[in-house]
Tab-separated table of C-alpha atoms and ligand atoms in Angstrom:
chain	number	residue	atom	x	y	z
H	1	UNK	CA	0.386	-158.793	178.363
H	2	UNK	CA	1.136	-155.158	177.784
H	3	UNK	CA	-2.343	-153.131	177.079
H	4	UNK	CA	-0.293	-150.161	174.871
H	5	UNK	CA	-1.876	-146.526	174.794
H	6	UNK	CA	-0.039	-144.069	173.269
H	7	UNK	CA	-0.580	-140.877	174.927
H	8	UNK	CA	1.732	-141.607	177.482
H	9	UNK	CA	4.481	-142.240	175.709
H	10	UNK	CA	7.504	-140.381	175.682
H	11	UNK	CA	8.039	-137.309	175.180
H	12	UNK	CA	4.457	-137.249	173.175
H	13	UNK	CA	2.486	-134.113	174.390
H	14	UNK	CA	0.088	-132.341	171.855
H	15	UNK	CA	-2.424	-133.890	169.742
H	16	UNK	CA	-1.018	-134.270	166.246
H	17	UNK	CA	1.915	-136.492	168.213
H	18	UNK	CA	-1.394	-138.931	168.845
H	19	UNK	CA	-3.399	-138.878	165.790
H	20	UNK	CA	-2.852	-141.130	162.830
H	21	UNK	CA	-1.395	-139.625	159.476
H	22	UNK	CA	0.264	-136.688	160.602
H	23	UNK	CA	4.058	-136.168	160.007
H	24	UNK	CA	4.570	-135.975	164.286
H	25	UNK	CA	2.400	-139.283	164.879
H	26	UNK	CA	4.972	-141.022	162.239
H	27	UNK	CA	7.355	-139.874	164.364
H	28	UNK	CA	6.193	-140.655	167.584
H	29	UNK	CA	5.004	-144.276	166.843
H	30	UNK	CA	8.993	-144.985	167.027
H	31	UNK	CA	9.059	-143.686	170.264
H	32	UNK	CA	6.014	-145.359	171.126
H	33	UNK	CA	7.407	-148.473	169.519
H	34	UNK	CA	10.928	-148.129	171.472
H	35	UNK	CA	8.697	-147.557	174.770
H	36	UNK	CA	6.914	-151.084	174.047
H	37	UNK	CA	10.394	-152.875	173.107
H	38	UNK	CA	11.905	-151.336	176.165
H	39	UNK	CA	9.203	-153.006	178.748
H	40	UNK	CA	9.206	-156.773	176.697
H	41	UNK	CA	12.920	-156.588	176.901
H	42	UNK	CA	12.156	-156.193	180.824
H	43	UNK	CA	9.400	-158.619	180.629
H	44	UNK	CA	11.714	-161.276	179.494
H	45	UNK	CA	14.785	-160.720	181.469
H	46	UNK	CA	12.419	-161.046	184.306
H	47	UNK	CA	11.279	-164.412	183.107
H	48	UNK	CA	8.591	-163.740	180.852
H	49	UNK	CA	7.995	-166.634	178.775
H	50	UNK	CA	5.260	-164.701	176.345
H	51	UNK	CA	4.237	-161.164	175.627
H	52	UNK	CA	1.506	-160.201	174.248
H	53	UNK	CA	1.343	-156.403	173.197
H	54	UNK	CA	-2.152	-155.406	172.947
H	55	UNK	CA	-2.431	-152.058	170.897
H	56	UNK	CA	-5.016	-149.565	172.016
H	57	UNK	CA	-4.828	-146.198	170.817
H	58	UNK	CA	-7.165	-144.939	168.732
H	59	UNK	CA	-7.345	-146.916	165.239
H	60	UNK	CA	-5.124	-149.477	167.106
H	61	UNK	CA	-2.700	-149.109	164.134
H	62	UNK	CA	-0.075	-147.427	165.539
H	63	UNK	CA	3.368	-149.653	166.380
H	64	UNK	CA	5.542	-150.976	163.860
H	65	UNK	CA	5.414	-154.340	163.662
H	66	UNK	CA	8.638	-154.333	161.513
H	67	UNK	CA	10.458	-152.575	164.381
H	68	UNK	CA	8.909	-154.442	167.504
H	69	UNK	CA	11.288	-157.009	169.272
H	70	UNK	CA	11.140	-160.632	167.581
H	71	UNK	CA	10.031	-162.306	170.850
H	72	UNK	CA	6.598	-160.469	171.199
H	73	UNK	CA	3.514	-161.053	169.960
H	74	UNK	CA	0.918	-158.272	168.780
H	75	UNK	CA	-2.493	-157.805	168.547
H	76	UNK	CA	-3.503	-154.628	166.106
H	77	UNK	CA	-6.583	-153.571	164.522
H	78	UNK	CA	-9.994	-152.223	165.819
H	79	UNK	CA	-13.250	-154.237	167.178
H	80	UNK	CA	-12.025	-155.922	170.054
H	81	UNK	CA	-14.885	-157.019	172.257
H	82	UNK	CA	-12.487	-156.171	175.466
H	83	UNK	CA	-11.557	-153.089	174.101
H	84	UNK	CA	-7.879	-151.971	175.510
H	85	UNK	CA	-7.934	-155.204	176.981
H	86	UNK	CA	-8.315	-157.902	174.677
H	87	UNK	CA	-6.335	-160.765	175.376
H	88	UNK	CA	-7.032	-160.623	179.345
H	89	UNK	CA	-9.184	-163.322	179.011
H	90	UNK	CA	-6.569	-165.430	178.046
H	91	UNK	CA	-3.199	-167.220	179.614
H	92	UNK	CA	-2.448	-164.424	181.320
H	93	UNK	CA	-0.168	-163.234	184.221
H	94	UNK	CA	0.483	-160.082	184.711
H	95	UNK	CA	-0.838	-157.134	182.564
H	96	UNK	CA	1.438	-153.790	181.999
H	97	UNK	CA	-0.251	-150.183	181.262
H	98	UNK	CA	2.003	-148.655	178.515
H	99	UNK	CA	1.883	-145.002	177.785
H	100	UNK	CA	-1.434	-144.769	179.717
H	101	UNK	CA	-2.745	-141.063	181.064
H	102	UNK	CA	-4.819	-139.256	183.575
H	103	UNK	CA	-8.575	-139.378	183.177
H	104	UNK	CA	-11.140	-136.718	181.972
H	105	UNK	CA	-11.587	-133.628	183.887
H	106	UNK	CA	-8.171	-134.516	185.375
H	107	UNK	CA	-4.517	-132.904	185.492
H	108	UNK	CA	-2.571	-134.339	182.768
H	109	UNK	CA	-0.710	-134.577	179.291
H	110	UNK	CA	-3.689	-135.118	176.949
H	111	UNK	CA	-5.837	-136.306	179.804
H	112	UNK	CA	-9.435	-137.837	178.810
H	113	UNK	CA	-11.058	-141.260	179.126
H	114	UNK	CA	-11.587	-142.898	175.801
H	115	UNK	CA	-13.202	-139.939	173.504
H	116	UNK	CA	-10.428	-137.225	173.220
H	117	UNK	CA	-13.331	-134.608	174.576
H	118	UNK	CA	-17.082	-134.245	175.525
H	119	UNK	CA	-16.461	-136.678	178.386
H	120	UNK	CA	-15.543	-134.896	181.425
H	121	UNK	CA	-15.817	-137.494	184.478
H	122	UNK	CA	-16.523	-140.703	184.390
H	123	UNK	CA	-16.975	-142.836	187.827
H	124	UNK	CA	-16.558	-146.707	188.505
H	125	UNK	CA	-18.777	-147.519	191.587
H	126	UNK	CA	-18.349	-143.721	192.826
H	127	UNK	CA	-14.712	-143.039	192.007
H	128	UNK	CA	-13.799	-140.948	189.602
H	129	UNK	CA	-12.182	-143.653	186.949
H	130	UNK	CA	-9.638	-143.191	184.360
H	131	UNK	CA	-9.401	-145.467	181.552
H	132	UNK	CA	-6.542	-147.584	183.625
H	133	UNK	CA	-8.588	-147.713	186.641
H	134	UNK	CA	-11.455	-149.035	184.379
H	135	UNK	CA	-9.187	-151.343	182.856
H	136	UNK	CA	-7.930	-152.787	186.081
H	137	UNK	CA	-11.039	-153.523	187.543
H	138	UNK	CA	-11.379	-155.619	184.252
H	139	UNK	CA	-7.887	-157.398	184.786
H	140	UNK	CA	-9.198	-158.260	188.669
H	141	UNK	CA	-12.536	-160.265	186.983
H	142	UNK	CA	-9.642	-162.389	185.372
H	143	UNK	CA	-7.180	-162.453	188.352
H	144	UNK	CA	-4.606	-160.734	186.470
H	145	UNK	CA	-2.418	-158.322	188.786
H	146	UNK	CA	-1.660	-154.284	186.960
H	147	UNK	CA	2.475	-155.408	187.444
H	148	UNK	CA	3.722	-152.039	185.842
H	149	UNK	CA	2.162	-148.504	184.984
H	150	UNK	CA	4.079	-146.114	182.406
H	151	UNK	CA	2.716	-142.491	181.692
H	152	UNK	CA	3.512	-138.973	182.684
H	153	UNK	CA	3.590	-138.177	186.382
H	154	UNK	CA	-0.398	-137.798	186.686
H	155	UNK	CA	-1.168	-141.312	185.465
H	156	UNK	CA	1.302	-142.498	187.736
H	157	UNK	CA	-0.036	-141.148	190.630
H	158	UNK	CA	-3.483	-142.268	189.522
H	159	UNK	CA	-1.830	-145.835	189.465
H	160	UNK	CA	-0.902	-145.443	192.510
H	161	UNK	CA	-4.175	-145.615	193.900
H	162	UNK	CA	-5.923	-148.504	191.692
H	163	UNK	CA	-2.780	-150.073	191.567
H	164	UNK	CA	-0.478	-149.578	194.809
H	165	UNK	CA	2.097	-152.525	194.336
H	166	UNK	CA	2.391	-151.998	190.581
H	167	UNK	CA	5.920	-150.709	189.476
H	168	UNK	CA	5.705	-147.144	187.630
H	169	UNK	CA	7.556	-145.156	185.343
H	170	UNK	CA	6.982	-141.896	185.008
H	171	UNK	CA	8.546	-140.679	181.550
H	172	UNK	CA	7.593	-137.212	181.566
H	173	UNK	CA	6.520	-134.652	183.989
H	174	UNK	CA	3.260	-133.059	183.220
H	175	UNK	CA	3.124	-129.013	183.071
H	176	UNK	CA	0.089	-128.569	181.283
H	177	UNK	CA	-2.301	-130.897	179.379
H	178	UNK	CA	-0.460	-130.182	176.190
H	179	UNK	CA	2.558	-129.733	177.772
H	180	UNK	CA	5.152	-131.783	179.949
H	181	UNK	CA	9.119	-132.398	180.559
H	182	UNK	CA	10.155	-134.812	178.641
H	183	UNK	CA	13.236	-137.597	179.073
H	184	UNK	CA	14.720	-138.930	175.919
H	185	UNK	CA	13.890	-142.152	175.042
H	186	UNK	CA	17.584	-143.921	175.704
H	187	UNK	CA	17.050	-142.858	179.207
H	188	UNK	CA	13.139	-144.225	179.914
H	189	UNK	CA	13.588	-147.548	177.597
H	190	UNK	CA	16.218	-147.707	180.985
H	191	UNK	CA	13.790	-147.048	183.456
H	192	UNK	CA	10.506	-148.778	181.487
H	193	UNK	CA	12.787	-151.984	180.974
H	194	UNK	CA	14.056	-151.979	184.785
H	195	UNK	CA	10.648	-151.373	186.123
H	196	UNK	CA	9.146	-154.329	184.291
H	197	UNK	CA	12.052	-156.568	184.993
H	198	UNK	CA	11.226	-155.651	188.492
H	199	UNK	CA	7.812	-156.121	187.941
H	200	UNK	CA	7.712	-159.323	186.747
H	201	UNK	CA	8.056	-160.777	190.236
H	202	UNK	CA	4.446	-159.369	190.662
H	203	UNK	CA	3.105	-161.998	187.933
H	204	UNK	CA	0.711	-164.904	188.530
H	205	UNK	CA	-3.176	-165.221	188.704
H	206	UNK	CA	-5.297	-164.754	191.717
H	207	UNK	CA	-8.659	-164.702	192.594
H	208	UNK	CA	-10.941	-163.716	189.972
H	209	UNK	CA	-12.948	-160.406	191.630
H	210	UNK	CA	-16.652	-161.120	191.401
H	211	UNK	CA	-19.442	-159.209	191.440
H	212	UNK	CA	-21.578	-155.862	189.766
H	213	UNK	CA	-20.337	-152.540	189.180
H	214	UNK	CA	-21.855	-149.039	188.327
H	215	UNK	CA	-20.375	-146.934	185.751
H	216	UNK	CA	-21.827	-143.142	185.310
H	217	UNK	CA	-20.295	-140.536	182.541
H	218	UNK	CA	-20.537	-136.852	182.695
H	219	UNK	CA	-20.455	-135.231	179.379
H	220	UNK	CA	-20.121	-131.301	178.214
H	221	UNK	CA	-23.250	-130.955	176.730
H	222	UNK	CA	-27.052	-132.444	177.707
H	223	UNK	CA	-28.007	-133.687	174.277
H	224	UNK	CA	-24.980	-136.273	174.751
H	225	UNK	CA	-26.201	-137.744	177.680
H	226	UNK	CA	-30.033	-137.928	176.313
H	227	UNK	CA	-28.445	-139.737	173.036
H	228	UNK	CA	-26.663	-142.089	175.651
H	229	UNK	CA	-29.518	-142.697	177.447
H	230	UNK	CA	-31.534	-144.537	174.936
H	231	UNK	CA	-29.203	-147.891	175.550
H	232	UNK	CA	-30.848	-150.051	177.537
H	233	UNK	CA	-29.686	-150.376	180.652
H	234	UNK	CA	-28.783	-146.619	180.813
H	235	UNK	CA	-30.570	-144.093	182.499
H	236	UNK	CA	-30.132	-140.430	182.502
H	237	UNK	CA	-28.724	-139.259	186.042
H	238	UNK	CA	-28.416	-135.622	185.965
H	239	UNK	CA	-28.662	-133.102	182.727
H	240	UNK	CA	-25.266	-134.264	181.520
H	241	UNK	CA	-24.876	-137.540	183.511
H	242	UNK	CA	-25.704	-140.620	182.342
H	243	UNK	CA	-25.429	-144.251	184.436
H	244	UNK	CA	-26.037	-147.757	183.986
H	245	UNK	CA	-25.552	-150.891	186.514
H	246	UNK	CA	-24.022	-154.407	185.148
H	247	UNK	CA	-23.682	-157.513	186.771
H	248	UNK	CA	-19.859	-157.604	185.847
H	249	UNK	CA	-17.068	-155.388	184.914
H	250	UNK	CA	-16.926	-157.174	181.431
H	251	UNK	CA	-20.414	-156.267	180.904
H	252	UNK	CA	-20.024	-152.871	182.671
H	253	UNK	CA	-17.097	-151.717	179.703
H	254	UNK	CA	-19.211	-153.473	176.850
H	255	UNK	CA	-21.972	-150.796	178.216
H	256	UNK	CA	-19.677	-148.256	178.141
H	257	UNK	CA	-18.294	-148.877	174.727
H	258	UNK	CA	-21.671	-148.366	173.985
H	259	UNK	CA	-22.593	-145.201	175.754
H	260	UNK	CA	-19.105	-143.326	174.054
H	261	UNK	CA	-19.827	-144.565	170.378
H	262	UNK	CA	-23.971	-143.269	170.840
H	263	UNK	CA	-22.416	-140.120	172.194
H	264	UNK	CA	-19.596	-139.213	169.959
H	265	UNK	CA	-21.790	-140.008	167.288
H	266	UNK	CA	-24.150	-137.371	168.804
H	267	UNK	CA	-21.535	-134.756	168.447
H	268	UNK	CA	-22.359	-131.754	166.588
H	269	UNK	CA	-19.239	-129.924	164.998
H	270	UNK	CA	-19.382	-126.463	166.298
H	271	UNK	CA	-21.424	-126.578	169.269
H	272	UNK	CA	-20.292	-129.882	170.467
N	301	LIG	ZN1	-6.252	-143.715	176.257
């Protein structure tokens, strides 16, 4: 499975590149296509026998369909109950991060964790979590190993950490949050196709992780974290912290999911 975000995809680095309708996003959902081609190309030659590309950036209607390799499968469109990771649940092997980035509050091209702003830290049982480490703590529940990690630099080196054997692929080089060094894309379909050829050795289910977890969100402003605060389950931490305890991680992101739709709806245009 390939969970696909598109802000770490190449060469994309400023906002309009990222949000749907704009002339840059229509041109960057080629690249971001050619990036998810490039890894199920890997996948396969590796000895993939199924790929399912999960789309996960914003509306979720972002790659082209028309233009993705015959062999793969896709699953598009919002309302997923798992979110970025729909499809875990199923026959799974191996999951690949796609054009992921660096969390909120963190160094990184377009760096956040899921709402673009107003979110900035969010922790999985104390450590600060960006949306991949959230997302491979969900993988573990289903015993599905993070085989390969694509993004700029930063979310590779956050990877790194909640997923040390995973094979990553740095396509750009972050020098600001809305700017990075960019490869072109004939060169990191290369290194994106190698790295989950490579990776594909890393497939096969083990031990489903059990057990609860604690999520808490910091947000920019204290009338975000009192809206988020009337789910059940969550409490109000600190003036702009929220947190909640589940018995699972698939629980713990349904929560969440929760807690960032209350609070973006809570947003107020000017003052945030
Ligand atoms: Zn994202």
């Amino acid at each position: 499975m390939i969970s696909a975000d598109m802000e770490g995809a190449t060469g994309v680095t400023w906002a309009a590149d990222v949000a749907p309708g704009t002339e840059q996003w229509q041109r960057f959902r080629r690249m971001f296509t050619g990036d998810v081609n490039a890894c199920v190309s890997g996948l396969f030659a590796g000895g993939a026998v199924d790929v399912l590309v999960n789309e996960a950036h914003d509306s979720q209607r972002n790659l082209l369909l028309e233009d993705l390799d015959v062999r793969a499968r896709m699953l598009t469109g919002r309302h997923k109950p798992l979110s970025m990771m729909q499809g875990i649940d199923g026959d799974v092997d191996g999951v690949v991060f796609l054009g992921y980035h660096a969390g909120a509050g963190c160094d990184g091209v377009l760096a956040h964790t899921y709402l673009a702003n107003s979110i900035t830290g969010v922790w999985l049982d104390g450590t600060p979590a960006s949306e991949g480490r959230l997302n491979a703590a969900l993988a573990a529940e289903y015993g599905v190993p993070v085989i390969s990690v694509t993004g700029d630099d930063r979310a590779c080196a956050d990877a790194a950490e909640y997923a040390p054997d995973s094979h990553r692929v740095a396509v750009k080089e972050c020098v600001s949050r809305y700017a990075a060094i960019c490869t072109p894309p004939e060169r990191t379909a290369a290194w994106i196709s190698g790295a989950a050829r490579a990776a594909t050795a890393l497939a096969g289910r083990g031990e489903p992780a059990v057990g609860p977890h604690r999520i808490e969100v910091e947000f920019d402003a204290t009338h975000l974290a009192q809206a988020a605060a009337v789910v059940p389950t969550v409490e109000q931490v600190a003036i702009r912290r929220v947190g909640f305890d589940a018995v699972n991680m698939t629980e713990a992101m349904k929560a969440f999911k929760v807690v960032t739709a209350i609070a973006s709806g809570a947003v107020e245009g000017i003052y945030g």
